[in-house]
Amino acid sequence: MSLRYYLTFIDEEPQASPDAFGSRKRGASCPADFRSKEEVRSMWTEACREQALFRSQVAQLRERADHVRDNSQECNTLTAPSLGSVGHPQLCRRPCAHFAKNAGCPRAKHCAFCHLPHRHVSLDKRMREQLASCSEAELLWTLRPHFQRHALANPAAVGFQELLDRNLALHHPQPALPRPSQSWQLLEKRLVRLPLAALVGLCFRVSGHLPGLLQEQLRDFRTGDQ
């Protein structure tokens, strides 16, 4: 008999009762795992891959839902709560500072800024530098698919696409666009989320008549002169 000190007590050392395999019997609630390490590693890798795929699908569905929700909330000159809210959320002006502070706007419906909620979407520093490094032709051809997407979803955006296409046909033959690197793909995803008014603003650094024509088109839409 051997003694042991266990949990402040001195008691007899328990004797192991070997089973037919010469080891302690495994509890019924913990069955043996006969899979190899390679099989376990493969199952874990596959589970991680499926989880990443599901997360990507959820993110895409969320973006589509936001796009549908935004288009369903578009305001015209009759339903807009302020002059700056016309065309919300794609063609309105920037948010009113009074509403950003949860305070009432003293100008009410005559305010030149938007009185409706906005999703904050903007380009970060690296994305702005990427666009700044593009030539005028590269910039406009990069933005063209996004103008087309807005034109398909909103008839009010067709005029902006027509102005851009006319300018490209006259002055900017299609160049060889940069290869789709990871940073460029991130830029494209952010451009998808930008409202049409922000895309129009990116065209203002181009020389020629295009910036003025786009600005006039935007002003006519907001004032209801179309």
CSV table of C-alpha atoms in Angstrom, one decimal:
chain,number,residue,atom,x,y,z
A,1,MET,CA,0.0,0.0,0.0
A,2,SER,CA,1.3,3.5,-0.9
A,3,LEU,CA,0.1,6.8,0.5
A,4,ARG,CA,-0.2,10.2,-1.1
A,5,TYR,CA,-0.9,13.8,-0.1
A,6,TYR,CA,-3.9,15.0,-2.1
A,7,LEU,CA,-6.1,18.1,-1.5
A,8,THR,CA,-4.7,18.6,2.1
A,9,PHE,CA,-5.5,14.9,2.9
A,10,ILE,CA,-3.4,11.9,3.2
A,11,ASP,CA,-5.0,8.9,1.7
A,12,GLU,CA,-4.2,5.6,-0.1
A,13,GLU,CA,-2.9,5.8,-3.7
A,14,PRO,CA,-5.6,4.4,-6.0
A,15,GLN,CA,-4.7,1.4,-8.0
A,16,ALA,CA,-5.1,1.4,-11.7
A,17,SER,CA,-7.4,-1.3,-13.1
A,18,PRO,CA,-6.1,-2.1,-16.6
A,19,ASP,CA,-8.7,-3.3,-19.1
A,20,ALA,CA,-8.1,-5.7,-21.9
A,21,PHE,CA,-5.9,-3.2,-23.8
A,22,GLY,CA,-3.7,-2.6,-20.8
A,23,SER,CA,-4.9,1.0,-20.0
A,24,ARG,CA,-7.5,2.8,-18.1
A,25,LYS,CA,-11.0,2.4,-19.4
A,26,ARG,CA,-12.3,5.4,-21.3
A,27,GLY,CA,-15.5,7.0,-20.1
A,28,ALA,CA,-18.6,6.4,-22.2
A,29,SER,CA,-19.1,10.1,-22.7
A,30,CYS,CA,-15.7,10.5,-24.3
A,31,PRO,CA,-15.4,8.0,-27.2
A,32,ALA,CA,-12.1,7.4,-28.8
A,33,ASP,CA,-11.2,9.4,-31.9
A,34,PHE,CA,-9.6,7.1,-34.5
A,35,ARG,CA,-9.0,9.9,-37.1
A,36,SER,CA,-5.5,10.7,-38.0
A,37,LYS,CA,-3.9,14.2,-37.5
A,38,GLU,CA,-4.0,14.7,-41.3
A,39,GLU,CA,-7.8,14.0,-41.4
A,40,VAL,CA,-8.4,16.4,-38.5
A,41,ARG,CA,-6.3,19.1,-40.1
A,42,SER,CA,-8.1,18.7,-43.4
A,43,MET,CA,-11.5,18.9,-41.7
A,44,TRP,CA,-10.4,22.1,-39.9
A,45,THR,CA,-9.1,23.7,-43.1
A,46,GLU,CA,-12.4,22.9,-45.0
A,47,ALA,CA,-14.4,24.3,-42.1
A,48,CYS,CA,-12.4,27.6,-42.2
A,49,ARG,CA,-12.8,27.8,-46.0
A,50,GLU,CA,-16.6,27.4,-45.7
A,51,GLN,CA,-16.8,30.0,-43.0
A,52,ALA,CA,-14.9,32.5,-45.1
A,53,LEU,CA,-17.2,31.8,-48.0
A,54,PHE,CA,-20.3,32.3,-45.9
A,55,ARG,CA,-19.0,35.6,-44.6
A,56,SER,CA,-18.3,36.8,-48.1
A,57,GLN,CA,-21.8,35.8,-49.2
A,58,VAL,CA,-23.3,37.6,-46.3
A,59,ALA,CA,-21.3,40.8,-47.0
A,60,GLN,CA,-22.5,40.7,-50.7
A,61,LEU,CA,-26.1,40.2,-49.6
A,62,ARG,CA,-25.8,43.1,-47.2
A,63,GLU,CA,-24.4,45.4,-49.9
A,64,ARG,CA,-27.3,44.4,-52.3
A,65,ALA,CA,-29.9,45.0,-49.6
A,66,ASP,CA,-28.4,48.5,-48.9
A,67,HIS,CA,-28.5,49.3,-52.6
A,68,VAL,CA,-32.1,48.3,-52.9
A,69,ARG,CA,-33.0,50.2,-49.7
A,70,ASP,CA,-31.3,53.3,-50.9
A,71,ASN,CA,-33.0,53.2,-54.3
A,72,SER,CA,-36.4,52.8,-52.7
A,73,GLN,CA,-35.9,55.9,-50.6
A,74,GLU,CA,-35.2,58.3,-53.4
A,75,CYS,CA,-36.8,61.7,-53.0
A,76,ASN,CA,-38.1,64.2,-55.6
A,77,THR,CA,-38.9,67.8,-55.3
A,78,LEU,CA,-42.4,67.0,-53.8
A,79,THR,CA,-41.4,64.5,-51.2
A,80,ALA,CA,-38.0,65.8,-50.1
A,81,PRO,CA,-37.9,67.4,-46.6
A,82,SER,CA,-35.5,70.1,-47.8
A,83,LEU,CA,-34.2,71.5,-51.1
A,84,GLY,CA,-30.9,69.7,-50.5
A,85,SER,CA,-32.6,66.4,-50.0
A,86,VAL,CA,-33.8,66.1,-53.6
A,87,GLY,CA,-32.4,63.0,-55.2
A,88,HIS,CA,-31.5,61.3,-51.9
A,89,PRO,CA,-29.5,59.2,-51.5
A,90,GLN,CA,-27.7,59.3,-54.9
A,91,LEU,CA,-27.9,62.9,-56.0
A,92,CYS,CA,-28.6,64.9,-52.9
A,93,ARG,CA,-26.3,67.4,-51.3
A,94,ARG,CA,-24.1,66.6,-48.2
A,95,PRO,CA,-25.9,66.2,-44.8
A,96,CYS,CA,-27.1,69.2,-42.9
A,97,ALA,CA,-24.8,70.1,-40.0
A,98,HIS,CA,-27.8,70.8,-37.7
A,99,PHE,CA,-29.2,67.3,-38.2
A,100,ALA,CA,-25.8,65.8,-37.6
A,101,LYS,CA,-25.9,67.4,-34.2
A,102,ASN,CA,-29.5,66.1,-33.6
A,103,ALA,CA,-30.8,69.7,-33.7
A,104,GLY,CA,-33.6,71.2,-35.8
A,105,CYS,CA,-32.6,73.1,-38.8
A,106,PRO,CA,-33.8,76.8,-38.7
A,107,ARG,CA,-34.2,76.8,-42.5
A,108,ALA,CA,-36.4,73.7,-42.5
A,109,LYS,CA,-37.5,72.8,-46.0
A,110,HIS,CA,-35.6,75.7,-47.5
A,111,CYS,CA,-32.3,74.3,-46.4
A,112,ALA,CA,-29.8,73.7,-49.2
A,113,PHE,CA,-28.4,70.5,-47.5
A,114,CYS,CA,-29.9,67.1,-47.0
A,115,HIS,CA,-32.1,66.3,-44.0
A,116,LEU,CA,-32.2,62.5,-44.4
A,117,PRO,CA,-29.9,59.9,-42.9
A,118,HIS,CA,-26.7,59.0,-44.8
A,119,ARG,CA,-24.3,56.1,-44.8
A,120,HIS,CA,-20.8,57.4,-44.4
A,121,VAL,CA,-18.9,56.2,-47.5
A,122,SER,CA,-15.7,57.8,-48.7
A,123,LEU,CA,-12.3,57.0,-50.2
A,124,ASP,CA,-9.4,56.7,-47.9
A,125,LYS,CA,-6.0,58.3,-48.5
A,126,ARG,CA,-4.5,55.4,-50.5
A,127,MET,CA,-7.6,55.2,-52.8
A,128,ARG,CA,-7.5,59.0,-53.5
A,129,GLU,CA,-3.8,58.7,-54.3
A,130,GLN,CA,-4.5,55.8,-56.7
A,131,LEU,CA,-7.1,57.9,-58.6
A,132,ALA,CA,-4.8,61.0,-58.5
A,133,SER,CA,-2.0,58.9,-60.2
A,134,CYS,CA,-4.4,58.0,-63.1
A,135,SER,CA,-4.5,59.9,-66.4
A,136,GLU,CA,-7.7,61.6,-67.3
A,137,ALA,CA,-8.6,58.8,-69.7
A,138,GLU,CA,-7.8,56.1,-67.0
A,139,LEU,CA,-9.9,57.9,-64.4
A,140,LEU,CA,-13.0,58.3,-66.7
A,141,TRP,CA,-12.8,54.8,-68.0
A,142,THR,CA,-12.5,53.5,-64.4
A,143,LEU,CA,-15.6,55.4,-63.4
A,144,ARG,CA,-17.7,54.5,-66.5
A,145,PRO,CA,-18.9,51.1,-65.3
A,146,HIS,CA,-20.2,52.7,-62.1
A,147,PHE,CA,-22.0,55.5,-64.1
A,148,GLN,CA,-23.6,52.7,-66.1
A,149,ARG,CA,-24.7,50.8,-63.0
A,150,HIS,CA,-26.5,53.9,-61.7
A,151,ALA,CA,-28.1,54.6,-65.1
A,152,LEU,CA,-29.5,51.1,-65.1
A,153,ALA,CA,-31.0,51.5,-61.6
A,154,ASN,CA,-32.1,55.1,-61.9
A,155,PRO,CA,-33.5,56.9,-65.0
A,156,ALA,CA,-32.3,60.2,-63.6
A,157,ALA,CA,-28.7,59.0,-63.9
A,158,VAL,CA,-28.9,58.3,-67.7
A,159,GLY,CA,-28.1,61.9,-68.6
A,160,PHE,CA,-24.8,61.7,-66.6
A,161,GLN,CA,-23.8,58.5,-68.3
A,162,GLU,CA,-24.5,60.0,-71.8
A,163,LEU,CA,-22.4,63.1,-71.0
A,164,LEU,CA,-19.5,60.8,-69.9
A,165,ASP,CA,-19.8,58.5,-72.9
A,166,ARG,CA,-19.9,61.5,-75.3
A,167,ASN,CA,-16.7,62.9,-73.8
A,168,LEU,CA,-14.9,59.6,-73.9
A,169,ALA,CA,-15.8,59.1,-77.5
A,170,LEU,CA,-14.5,62.5,-78.5
A,171,HIS,CA,-11.5,63.0,-76.4
A,172,HIS,CA,-10.4,59.8,-74.5
A,173,PRO,CA,-9.9,56.5,-76.3
A,174,GLN,CA,-9.9,53.6,-74.0
A,175,PRO,CA,-6.5,53.1,-72.4
A,176,ALA,CA,-4.9,49.9,-71.0
A,177,LEU,CA,-6.2,50.0,-67.4
A,178,PRO,CA,-4.0,48.9,-64.5
A,179,ARG,CA,-3.9,45.2,-63.7
A,180,PRO,CA,-6.4,44.2,-61.0
A,181,SER,CA,-4.2,44.2,-57.9
A,182,GLN,CA,-5.6,43.8,-54.4
A,183,SER,CA,-5.5,47.5,-53.7
A,184,TRP,CA,-7.3,48.2,-57.0
A,185,GLN,CA,-10.0,45.6,-56.2
A,186,LEU,CA,-10.6,47.4,-52.8
A,187,LEU,CA,-10.9,50.7,-54.7
A,188,GLU,CA,-13.5,49.2,-57.1
A,189,LYS,CA,-15.5,47.8,-54.1
A,190,ARG,CA,-15.5,51.3,-52.5
A,191,LEU,CA,-16.6,52.9,-55.8
A,192,VAL,CA,-19.6,50.6,-56.0
A,193,ARG,CA,-20.8,52.0,-52.6
A,194,LEU,CA,-20.3,55.7,-53.6
A,195,PRO,CA,-23.4,57.7,-54.4
A,196,LEU,CA,-23.7,59.1,-57.9
A,197,ALA,CA,-23.1,62.6,-56.8
A,198,ALA,CA,-19.7,61.6,-55.4
A,199,LEU,CA,-18.8,59.9,-58.7
A,200,VAL,CA,-19.7,63.1,-60.5
A,201,GLY,CA,-17.4,65.0,-58.1
A,202,LEU,CA,-14.5,62.7,-59.0
A,203,CYS,CA,-14.8,63.9,-62.6
A,204,PHE,CA,-14.3,67.6,-61.7
A,205,ARG,CA,-10.5,67.4,-62.0
A,206,VAL,CA,-10.7,66.5,-65.7
A,207,SER,CA,-9.9,69.3,-68.1
A,208,GLY,CA,-12.3,70.5,-70.8
A,209,HIS,CA,-16.1,71.0,-70.7
A,210,LEU,CA,-17.1,67.7,-69.0
A,211,PRO,CA,-17.0,69.0,-65.4
A,212,GLY,CA,-19.1,72.0,-66.2
A,213,LEU,CA,-21.6,69.9,-68.1
A,214,LEU,CA,-21.9,67.4,-65.3
A,215,GLN,CA,-22.3,70.2,-62.7
A,216,GLU,CA,-25.0,71.8,-64.8
A,217,GLN,CA,-26.8,68.4,-65.2
A,218,LEU,CA,-26.7,68.0,-61.4
A,219,ARG,CA,-27.9,71.5,-60.7
A,220,ASP,CA,-30.8,71.0,-63.1
A,221,PHE,CA,-31.9,67.8,-61.5
A,222,ARG,CA,-31.8,69.3,-58.0
A,223,THR,CA,-33.9,72.3,-59.0
A,224,GLY,CA,-36.3,70.2,-61.1
A,225,ASP,CA,-35.5,71.8,-64.4
A,226,GLN,CA,-35.0,68.6,-66.3
